[in-house]
Coordinates of C-alpha atoms and ligand atoms in Angstrom, one line a residue:
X1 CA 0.0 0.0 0.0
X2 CA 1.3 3.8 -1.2
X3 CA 2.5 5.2 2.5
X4 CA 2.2 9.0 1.8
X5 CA 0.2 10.9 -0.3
X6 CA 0.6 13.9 -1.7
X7 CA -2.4 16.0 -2.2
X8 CA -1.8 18.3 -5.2
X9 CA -5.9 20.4 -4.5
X10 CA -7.0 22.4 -1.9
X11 CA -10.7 23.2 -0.9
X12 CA -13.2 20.1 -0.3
X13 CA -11.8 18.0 -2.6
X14 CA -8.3 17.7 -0.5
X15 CA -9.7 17.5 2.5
X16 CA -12.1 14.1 1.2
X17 CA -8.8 13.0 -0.4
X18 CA -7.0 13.2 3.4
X19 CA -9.9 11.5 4.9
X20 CA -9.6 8.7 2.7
X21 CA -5.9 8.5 3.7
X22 CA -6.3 8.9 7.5
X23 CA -8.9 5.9 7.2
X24 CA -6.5 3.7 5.3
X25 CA -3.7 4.9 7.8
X26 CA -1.8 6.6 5.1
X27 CA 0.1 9.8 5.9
X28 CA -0.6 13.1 4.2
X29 CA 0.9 15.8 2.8
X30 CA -0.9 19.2 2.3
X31 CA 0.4 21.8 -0.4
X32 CA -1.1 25.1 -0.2
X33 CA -0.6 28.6 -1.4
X34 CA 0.4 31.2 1.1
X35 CA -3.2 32.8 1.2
X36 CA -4.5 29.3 1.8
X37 CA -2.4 28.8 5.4
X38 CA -5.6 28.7 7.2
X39 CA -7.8 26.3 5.1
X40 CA -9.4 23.5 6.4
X41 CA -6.4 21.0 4.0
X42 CA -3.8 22.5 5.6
X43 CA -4.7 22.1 9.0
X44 CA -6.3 18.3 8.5
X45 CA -2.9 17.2 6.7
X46 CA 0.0 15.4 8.7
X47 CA 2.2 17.6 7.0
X48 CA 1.8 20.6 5.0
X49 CA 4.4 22.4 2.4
X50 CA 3.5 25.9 1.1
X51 CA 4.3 26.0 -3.0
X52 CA 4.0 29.6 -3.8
X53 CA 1.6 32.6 -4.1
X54 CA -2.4 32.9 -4.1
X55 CA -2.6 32.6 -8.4
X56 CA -3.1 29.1 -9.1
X57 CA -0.3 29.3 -11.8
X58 CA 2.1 29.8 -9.0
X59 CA 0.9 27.4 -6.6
X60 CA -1.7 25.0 -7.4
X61 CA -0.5 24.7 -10.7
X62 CA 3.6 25.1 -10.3
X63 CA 4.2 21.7 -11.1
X64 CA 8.0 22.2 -9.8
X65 CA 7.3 23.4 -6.4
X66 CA 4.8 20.5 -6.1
X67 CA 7.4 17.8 -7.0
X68 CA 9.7 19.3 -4.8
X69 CA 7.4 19.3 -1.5
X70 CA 6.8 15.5 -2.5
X71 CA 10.1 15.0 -2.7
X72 CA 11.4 17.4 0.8
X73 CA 8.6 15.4 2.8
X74 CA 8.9 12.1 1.0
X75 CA 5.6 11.5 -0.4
X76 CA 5.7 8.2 -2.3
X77 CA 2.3 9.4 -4.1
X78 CA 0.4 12.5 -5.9
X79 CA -3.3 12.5 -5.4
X80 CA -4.5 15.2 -7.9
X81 CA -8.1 16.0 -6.7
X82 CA -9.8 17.5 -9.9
X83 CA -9.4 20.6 -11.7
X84 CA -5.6 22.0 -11.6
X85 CA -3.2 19.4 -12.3
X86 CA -5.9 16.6 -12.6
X87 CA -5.8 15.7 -16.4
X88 CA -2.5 16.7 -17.3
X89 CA -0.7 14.2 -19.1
X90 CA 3.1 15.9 -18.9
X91 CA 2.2 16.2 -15.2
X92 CA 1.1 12.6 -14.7
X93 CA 4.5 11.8 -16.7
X94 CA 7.0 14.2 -14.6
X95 CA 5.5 12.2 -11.2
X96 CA 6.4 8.8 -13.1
X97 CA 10.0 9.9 -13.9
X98 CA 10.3 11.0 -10.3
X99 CA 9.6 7.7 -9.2
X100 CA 6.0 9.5 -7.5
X101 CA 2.6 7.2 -7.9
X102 CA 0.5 9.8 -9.9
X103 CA -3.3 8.5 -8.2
X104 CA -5.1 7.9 -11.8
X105 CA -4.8 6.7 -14.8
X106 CA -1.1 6.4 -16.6
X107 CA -0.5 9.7 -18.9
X108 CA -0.5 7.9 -21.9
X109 CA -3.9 7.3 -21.5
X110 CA -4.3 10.4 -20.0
X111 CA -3.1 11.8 -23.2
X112 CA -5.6 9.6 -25.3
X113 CA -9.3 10.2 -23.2
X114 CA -8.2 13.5 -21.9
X115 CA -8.2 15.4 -24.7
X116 CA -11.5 16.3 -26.3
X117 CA -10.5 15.6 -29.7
X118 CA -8.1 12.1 -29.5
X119 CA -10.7 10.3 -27.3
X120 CA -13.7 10.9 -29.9
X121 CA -11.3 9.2 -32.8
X122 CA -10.6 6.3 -30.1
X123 CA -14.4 6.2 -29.3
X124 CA -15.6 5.7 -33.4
X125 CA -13.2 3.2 -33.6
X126 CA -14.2 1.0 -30.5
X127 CA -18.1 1.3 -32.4
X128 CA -19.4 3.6 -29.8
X129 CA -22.0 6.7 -30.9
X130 CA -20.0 9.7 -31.2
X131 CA -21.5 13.2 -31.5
X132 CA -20.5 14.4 -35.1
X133 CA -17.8 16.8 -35.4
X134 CA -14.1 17.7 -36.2
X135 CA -11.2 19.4 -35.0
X136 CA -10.2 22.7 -36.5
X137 CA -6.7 22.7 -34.9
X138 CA -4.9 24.4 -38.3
X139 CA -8.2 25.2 -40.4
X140 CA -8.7 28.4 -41.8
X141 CA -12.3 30.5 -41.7
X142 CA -13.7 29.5 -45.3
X143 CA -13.1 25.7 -44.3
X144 CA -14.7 26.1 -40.8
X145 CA -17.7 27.3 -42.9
X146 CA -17.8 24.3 -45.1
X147 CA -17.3 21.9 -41.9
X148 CA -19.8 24.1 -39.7
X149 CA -22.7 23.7 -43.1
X150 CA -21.7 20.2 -43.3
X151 CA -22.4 18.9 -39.7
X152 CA -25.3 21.4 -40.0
X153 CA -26.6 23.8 -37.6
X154 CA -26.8 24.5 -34.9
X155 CA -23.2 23.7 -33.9
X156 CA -21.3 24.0 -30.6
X157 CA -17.6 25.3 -30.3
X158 CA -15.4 23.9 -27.6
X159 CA -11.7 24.2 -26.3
X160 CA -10.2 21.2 -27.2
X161 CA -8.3 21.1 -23.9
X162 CA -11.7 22.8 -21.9
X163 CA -13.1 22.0 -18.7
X164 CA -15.7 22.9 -16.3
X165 CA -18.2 24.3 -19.0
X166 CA -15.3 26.6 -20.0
X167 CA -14.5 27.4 -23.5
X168 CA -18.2 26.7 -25.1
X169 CA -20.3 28.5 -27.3
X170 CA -23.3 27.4 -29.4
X171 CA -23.6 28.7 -33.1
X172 CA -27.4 29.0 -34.7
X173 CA -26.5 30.3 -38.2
X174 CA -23.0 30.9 -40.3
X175 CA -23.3 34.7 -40.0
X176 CA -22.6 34.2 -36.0
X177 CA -19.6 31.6 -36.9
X178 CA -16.8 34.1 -36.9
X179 CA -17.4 35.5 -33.8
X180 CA -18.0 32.6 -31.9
X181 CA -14.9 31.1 -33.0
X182 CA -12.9 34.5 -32.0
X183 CA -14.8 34.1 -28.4
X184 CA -14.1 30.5 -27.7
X185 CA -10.2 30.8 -28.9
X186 CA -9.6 33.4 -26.5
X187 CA -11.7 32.2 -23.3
X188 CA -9.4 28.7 -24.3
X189 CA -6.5 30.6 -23.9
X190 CA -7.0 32.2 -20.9
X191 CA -8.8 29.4 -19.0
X192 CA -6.4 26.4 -20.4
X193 CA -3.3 28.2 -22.4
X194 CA -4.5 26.5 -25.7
X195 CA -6.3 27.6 -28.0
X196 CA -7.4 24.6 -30.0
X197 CA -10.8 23.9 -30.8
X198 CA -13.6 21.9 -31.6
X199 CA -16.9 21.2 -33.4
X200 CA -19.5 19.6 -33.3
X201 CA -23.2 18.8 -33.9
X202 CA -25.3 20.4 -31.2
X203 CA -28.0 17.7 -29.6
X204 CA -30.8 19.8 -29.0
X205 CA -32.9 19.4 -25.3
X206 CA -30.1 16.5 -24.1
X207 CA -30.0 15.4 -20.9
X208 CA -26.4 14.8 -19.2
X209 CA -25.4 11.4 -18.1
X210 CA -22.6 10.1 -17.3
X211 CA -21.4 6.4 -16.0
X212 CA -19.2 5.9 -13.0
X213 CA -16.0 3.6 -13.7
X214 CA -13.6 2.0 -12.0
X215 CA -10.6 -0.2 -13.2
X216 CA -7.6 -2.0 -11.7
X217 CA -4.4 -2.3 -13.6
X218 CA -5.4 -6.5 -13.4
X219 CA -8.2 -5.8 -16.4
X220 CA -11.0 -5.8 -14.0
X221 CA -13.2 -3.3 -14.6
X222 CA -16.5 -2.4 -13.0
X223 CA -19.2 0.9 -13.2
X224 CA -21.2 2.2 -10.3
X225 CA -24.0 3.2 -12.8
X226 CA -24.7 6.6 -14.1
X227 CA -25.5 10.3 -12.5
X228 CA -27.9 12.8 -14.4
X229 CA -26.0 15.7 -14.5
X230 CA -28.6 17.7 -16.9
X231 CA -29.4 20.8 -13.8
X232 CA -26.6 23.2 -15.3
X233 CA -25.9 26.9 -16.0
X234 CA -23.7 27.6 -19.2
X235 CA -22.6 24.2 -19.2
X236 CA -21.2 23.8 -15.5
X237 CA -23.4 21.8 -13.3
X238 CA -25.0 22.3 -10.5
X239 CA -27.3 19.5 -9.2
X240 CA -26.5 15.7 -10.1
X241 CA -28.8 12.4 -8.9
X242 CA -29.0 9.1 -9.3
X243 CA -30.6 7.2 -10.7
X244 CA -31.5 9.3 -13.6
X245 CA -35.4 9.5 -14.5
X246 CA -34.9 9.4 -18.3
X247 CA -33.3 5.4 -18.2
X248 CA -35.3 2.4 -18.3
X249 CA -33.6 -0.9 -17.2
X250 CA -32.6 -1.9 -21.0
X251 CA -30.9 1.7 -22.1
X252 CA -29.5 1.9 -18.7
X253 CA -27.5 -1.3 -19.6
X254 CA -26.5 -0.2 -23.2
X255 CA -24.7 2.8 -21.6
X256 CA -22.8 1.3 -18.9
X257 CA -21.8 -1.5 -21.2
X258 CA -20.3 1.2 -23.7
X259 CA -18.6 3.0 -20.5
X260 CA -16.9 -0.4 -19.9
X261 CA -16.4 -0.8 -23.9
X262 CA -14.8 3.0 -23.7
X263 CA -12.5 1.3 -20.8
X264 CA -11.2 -1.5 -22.8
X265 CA -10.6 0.3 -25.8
X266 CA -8.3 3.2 -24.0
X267 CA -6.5 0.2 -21.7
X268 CA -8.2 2.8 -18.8
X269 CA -7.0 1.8 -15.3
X270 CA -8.5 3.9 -11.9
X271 CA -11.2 5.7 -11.2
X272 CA -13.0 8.1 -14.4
X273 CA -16.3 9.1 -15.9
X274 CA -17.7 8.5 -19.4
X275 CA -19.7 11.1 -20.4
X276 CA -22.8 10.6 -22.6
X277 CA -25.6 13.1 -23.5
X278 CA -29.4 11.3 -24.1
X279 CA -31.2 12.9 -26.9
X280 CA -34.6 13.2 -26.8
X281 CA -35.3 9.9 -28.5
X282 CA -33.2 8.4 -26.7
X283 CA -30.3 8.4 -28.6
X284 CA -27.5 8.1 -26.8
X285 CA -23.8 9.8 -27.3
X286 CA -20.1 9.6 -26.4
X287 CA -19.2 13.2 -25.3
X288 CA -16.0 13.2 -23.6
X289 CA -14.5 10.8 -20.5
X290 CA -13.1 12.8 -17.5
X291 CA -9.4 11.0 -16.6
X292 CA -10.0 12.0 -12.4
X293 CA -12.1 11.7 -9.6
X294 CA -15.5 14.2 -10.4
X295 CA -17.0 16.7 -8.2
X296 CA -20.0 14.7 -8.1
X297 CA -18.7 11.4 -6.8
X298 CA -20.6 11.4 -3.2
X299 CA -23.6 10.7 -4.8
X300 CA -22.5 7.5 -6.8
X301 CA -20.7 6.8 -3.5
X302 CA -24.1 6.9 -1.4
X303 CA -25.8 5.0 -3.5
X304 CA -23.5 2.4 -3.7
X305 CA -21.5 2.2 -0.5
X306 CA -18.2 2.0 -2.4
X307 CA -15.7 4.5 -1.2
X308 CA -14.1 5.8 -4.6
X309 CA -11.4 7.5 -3.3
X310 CA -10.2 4.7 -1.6
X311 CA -11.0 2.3 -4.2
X312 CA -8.7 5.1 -6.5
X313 CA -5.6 4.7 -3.7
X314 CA -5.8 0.8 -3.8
X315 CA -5.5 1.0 -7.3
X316 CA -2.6 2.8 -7.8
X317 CA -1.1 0.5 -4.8
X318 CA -0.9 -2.2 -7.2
X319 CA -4.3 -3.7 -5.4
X320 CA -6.9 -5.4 -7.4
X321 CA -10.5 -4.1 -7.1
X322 CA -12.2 -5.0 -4.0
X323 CA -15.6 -5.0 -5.9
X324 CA -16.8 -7.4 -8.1
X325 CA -19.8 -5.8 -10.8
X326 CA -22.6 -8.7 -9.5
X327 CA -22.1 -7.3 -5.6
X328 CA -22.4 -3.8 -6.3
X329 CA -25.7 -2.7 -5.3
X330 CA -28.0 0.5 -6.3
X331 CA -30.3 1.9 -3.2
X332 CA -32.8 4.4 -3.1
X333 CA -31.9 7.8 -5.0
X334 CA -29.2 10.2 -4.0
X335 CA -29.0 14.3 -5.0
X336 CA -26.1 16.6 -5.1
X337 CA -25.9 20.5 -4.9
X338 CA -23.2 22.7 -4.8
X339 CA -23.4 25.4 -2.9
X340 CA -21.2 28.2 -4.1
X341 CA -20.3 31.8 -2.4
X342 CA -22.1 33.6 -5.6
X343 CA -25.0 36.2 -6.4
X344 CA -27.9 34.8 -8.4
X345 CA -29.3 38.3 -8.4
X346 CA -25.9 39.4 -9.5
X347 CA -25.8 37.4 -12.3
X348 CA -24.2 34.9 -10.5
X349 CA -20.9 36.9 -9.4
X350 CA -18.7 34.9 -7.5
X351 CA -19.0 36.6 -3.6
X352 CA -15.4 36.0 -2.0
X353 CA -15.3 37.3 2.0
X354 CA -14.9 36.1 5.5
X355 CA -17.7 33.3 6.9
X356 CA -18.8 35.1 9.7
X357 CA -21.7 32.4 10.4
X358 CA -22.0 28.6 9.7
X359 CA -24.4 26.3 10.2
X360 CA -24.3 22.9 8.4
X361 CA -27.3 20.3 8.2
X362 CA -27.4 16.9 9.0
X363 CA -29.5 13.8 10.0
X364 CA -30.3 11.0 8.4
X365 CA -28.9 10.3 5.0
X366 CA -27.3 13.8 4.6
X367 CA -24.0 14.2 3.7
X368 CA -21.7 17.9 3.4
X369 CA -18.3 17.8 2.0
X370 CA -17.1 21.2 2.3
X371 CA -13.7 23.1 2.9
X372 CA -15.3 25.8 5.1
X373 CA -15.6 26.9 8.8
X374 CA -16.6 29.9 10.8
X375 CA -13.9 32.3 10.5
X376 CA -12.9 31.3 7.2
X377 CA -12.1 33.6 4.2
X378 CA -12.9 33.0 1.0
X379 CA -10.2 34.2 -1.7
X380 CA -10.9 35.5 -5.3
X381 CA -8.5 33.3 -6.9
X382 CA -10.1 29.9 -6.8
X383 CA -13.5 28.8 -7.7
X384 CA -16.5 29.8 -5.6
X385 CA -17.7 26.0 -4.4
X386 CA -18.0 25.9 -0.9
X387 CA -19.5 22.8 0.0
X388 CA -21.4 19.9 -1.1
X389 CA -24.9 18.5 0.2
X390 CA -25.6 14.8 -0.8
X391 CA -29.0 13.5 0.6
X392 CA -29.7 9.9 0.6
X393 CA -33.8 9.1 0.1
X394 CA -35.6 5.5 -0.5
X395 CA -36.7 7.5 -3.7
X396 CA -36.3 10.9 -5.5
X397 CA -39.1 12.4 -3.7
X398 CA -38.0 11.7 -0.1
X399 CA -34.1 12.9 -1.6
X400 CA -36.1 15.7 -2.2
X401 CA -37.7 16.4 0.5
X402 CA -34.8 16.0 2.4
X403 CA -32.8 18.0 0.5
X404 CA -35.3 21.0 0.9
X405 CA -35.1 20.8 4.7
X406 CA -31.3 20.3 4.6
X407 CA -31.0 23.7 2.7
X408 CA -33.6 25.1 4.7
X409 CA -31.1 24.4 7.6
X410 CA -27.6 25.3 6.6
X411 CA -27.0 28.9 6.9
X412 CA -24.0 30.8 5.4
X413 CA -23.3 34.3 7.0
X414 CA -20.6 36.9 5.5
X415 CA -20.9 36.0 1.6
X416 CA -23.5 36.0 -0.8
X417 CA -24.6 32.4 -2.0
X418 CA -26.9 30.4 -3.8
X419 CA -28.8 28.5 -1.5
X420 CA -32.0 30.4 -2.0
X421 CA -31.3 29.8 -5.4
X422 CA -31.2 26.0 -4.9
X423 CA -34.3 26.3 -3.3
X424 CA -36.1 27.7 -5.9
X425 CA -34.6 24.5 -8.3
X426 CA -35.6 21.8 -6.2
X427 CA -39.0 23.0 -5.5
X428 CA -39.8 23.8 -9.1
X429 CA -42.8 21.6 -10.9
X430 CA -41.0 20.4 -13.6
X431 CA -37.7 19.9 -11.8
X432 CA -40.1 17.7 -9.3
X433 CA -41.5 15.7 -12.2
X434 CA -38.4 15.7 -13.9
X435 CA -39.1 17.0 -17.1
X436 CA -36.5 19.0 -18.1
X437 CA -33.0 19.1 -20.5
X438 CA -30.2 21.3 -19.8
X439 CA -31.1 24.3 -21.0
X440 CA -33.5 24.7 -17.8
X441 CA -32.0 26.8 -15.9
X442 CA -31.2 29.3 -18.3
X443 CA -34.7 29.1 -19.6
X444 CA -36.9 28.5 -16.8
X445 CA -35.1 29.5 -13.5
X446 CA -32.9 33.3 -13.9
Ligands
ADP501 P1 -17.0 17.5 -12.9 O1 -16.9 17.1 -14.3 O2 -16.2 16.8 -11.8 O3 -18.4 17.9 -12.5 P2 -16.3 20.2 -13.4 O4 -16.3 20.0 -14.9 O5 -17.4 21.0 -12.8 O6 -16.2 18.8 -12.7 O7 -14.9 20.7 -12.9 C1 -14.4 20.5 -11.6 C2 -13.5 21.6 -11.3 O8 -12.3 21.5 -12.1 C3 -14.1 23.0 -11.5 O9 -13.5 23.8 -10.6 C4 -13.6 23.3 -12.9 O10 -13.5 24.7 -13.1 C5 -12.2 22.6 -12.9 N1 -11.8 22.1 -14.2 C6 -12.4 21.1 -14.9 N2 -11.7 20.8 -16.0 C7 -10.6 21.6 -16.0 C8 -9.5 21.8 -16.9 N3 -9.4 21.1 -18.0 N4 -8.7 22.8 -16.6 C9 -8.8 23.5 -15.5 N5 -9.8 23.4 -14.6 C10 -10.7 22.5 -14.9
ADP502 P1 -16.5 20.2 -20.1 O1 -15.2 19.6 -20.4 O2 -16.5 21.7 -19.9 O3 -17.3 19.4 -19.1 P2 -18.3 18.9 -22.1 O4 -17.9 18.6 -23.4 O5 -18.5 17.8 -21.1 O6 -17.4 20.1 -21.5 O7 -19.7 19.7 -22.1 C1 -20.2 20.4 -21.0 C2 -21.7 20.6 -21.2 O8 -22.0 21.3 -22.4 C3 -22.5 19.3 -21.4 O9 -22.8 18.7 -20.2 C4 -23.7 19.7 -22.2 O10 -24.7 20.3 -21.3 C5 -23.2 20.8 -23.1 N1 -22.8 20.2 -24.4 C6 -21.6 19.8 -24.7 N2 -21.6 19.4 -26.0 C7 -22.8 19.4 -26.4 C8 -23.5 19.1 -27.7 N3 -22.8 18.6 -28.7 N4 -24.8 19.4 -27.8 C9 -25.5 19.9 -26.7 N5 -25.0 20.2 -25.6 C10 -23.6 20.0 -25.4
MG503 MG1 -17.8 17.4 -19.2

């Protein structure tokens, strides 16, 4: 078993990662920035190493200051988290060479179901559906136009290299081609450094849903079925559930089985996500697979029993999977929020500050993973999620119910947030019965 980890995150996401590690008596090491010295991470860690200054591309992303603090406390492992470092092949690569157990998949495959573009070639070839579309790495205006009328419209634009809903724009007609593309190539540079991009065949009304895997580096591979991740604003979600409303048993089992095909045909090993969107005849599509642990992994977690994170850490031990697929078990219905220091009214601005309140639900079948405490200041530099609430019901509407009353409870004083906002979503008609796609929010909601 790896002996120390090195978590490479800060926020909620390294502080599950540590309590993983404390569980499997594993020591940890924190790295944080210096305006992170009083988070939650730093403070939970057995040992923590400060890599730079608040801007993520010195600290959270200075991949030399990282290796070093593994390497000064002795860390025989790199836990990513997700975002930052978390699908970064050269990365992934650098950790190899320096003898460091990079917690995921290997880079090469990093490099081949990372990237936007190389895993869709991969995907067509294994016989799994594939949104239309092509990369326009190298293609000049008058071809994009041909491509763009070719896959007809409406299209969608993405960074090649995005993440997180960054980097996306969708195109109705040619005359609104030029600037989209001028749009998208400089949001991809500033978000991910690359400008790349591409297109593709916009699915009208989808719904977002994605299939849980997990694969040891013996060839056994399992999923923990799919979340419906369709509740989003400009592309980034913001509620996921399982089981989703919009599978029957038989399409449910065509999707996993492609997740597990996707698997195969990349030689995948640890924990990712295969990302489909459902059209609305039930079509169903390859999008992109996510090389990391997900934000939204509680709720395939609750509903299963099976620890990911420590099923990730046993992997990359060398461990086979202690699952087998026939005794993995689906209960009731789980529901995620994330709850974010932001303004709805505001247009969603992001609301940094100092938590001068807290109060966090609980009770039966509730779950918060969070980063926060009283006291605590939120900085401008990172993203604006502050915790997580997972509710555990025997069915949607009782993980509804209990979800209302959790939110009811938690209270959040100091910074603007979108609680109320959350509220408003999970008591909404059509979000009750379920009928919606993703443009929802957008359309219904703000
Ligand atoms: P998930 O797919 O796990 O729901 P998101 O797509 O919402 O995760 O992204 C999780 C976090 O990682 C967010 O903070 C997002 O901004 C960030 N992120 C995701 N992909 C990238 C990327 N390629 N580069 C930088 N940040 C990313
Ligand atoms: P990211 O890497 O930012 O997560 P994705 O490719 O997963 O980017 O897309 C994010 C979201 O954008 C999807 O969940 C979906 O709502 C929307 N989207 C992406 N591609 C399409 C498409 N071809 N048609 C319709 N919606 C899309
Ligand atoms: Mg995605």
């Amino acid at each position: 078993m790896l002996k120390k980890v090195l978590i490479a995150n800060r926020g909620e996401i390294a502080v599950r990662i540590i309590r993983a590690c404390k569980e499997l008596n594993i020591k940890t090491v924190a790295v944080y920035s210096d305006i992170d010295k009083d988070s939650l991470h730093t403070k939970l860690a057995d040992e923590a190493v400060c890599i730079g200054k608040g801007p993520a591309s010195q600290s959270y992303l200075n991949v030399k200051n990282i290796l070093e603090a593994a390497n000064i406390t002795g860390a025989d492992s790199i836990h990513p988290g997700f975002g930052f470092l978390s699908e970064n092949a050269k990365f992934a690569k650098m950790c190899e060479e320096c003898n460091i157990k990079f917690i995921g998949p290997n880079f090469s495959v990093i490099e081949k179901m990372g990237d936007k573009v190389n895993s869709k070639e991969l995907m067509k070839k294994a016989d799994i559906p594939v949104i239309p579309g092509m990369d326009l790495k190298d293609k000049d205006i008058k071809e994009i136009k041909e491509i763009a009328n070719k896959i007809g419209y409406p299209v969608i634009l993405k960074a090649s290299n995005g993440g997180g809903g960054k980097g996306i724009r969708v195109v109705k007609q040619t005359k609104d081609l030029v600037e989209a593309i001028n749009i998208v190539k400089k949001e991809a540079k500033q978000a991910f450094n690359n400008d790349d991009i591409y297109i593709e065949k916009y699915i009208e009304n989808p719904r977002h849903i994605e299939v849980q895997v997990l694969a040891d580096e013996f060839g056994n591979i399992i999923h923990l079925g799919e979340r419906d991740c369709t509740i989003q604003r400009k592309n980034q979600k913001i509620l996921e559930e399982s089981p989703s409303i919009v599978l029957d048993d038989g399409l449910r089992e065509k999707i996993s089985k492609c997740a597990i095909k996707a698997v195969k045909a990349s030689n995948y090993t640890n924990a990712g996500t295969v990302e489909f969107l459902v059209d609305k005849s039930k079509n169903f599509y390859f999008m992109e697979m996510n090389t990391r642990i997900q934000v939204e992994h509680p709720v395939t977690e609750m509903l299963t029993g099976v620890d990911i994170v420590k099923e990730q850490i046993r992997i990359a031990s060398g461990e086979k999977l202690s699952y087998k697929q026939s005794k993995i078990n689906f209960t009731g219905h789980v529901i995620e929020v994330r709850v974010n220091a932001e303004n709805p009214s505001k247009n969603f601005m992001p609301s940094p500050g100092t938590i001068t309140g807290l109060n966090l639900p609980g009770g039966n079948g509730v779950r918060i993973d969070s980063g926060i405490y009283s006291g605590y200041t939120i900085s401008p530099y990172y993203d604006s999620m502050l915790a997580k609430i997972i509710v555990h019901g025997r069915d949607r509407e009782e993980a509804i119910a209990k979800l209302k009353q959790a939110l009811e409870e938690l209270v959040i004083e100091g910074v603007d947030t979108n609680i109320d906002f959350l509220l408003k979503l999970i008591t909404n008609d059509d979000f009750k019965r379920g009928s919606y796609d993703t443009s929802f929010v957008e359309e219904k909601l703000v």
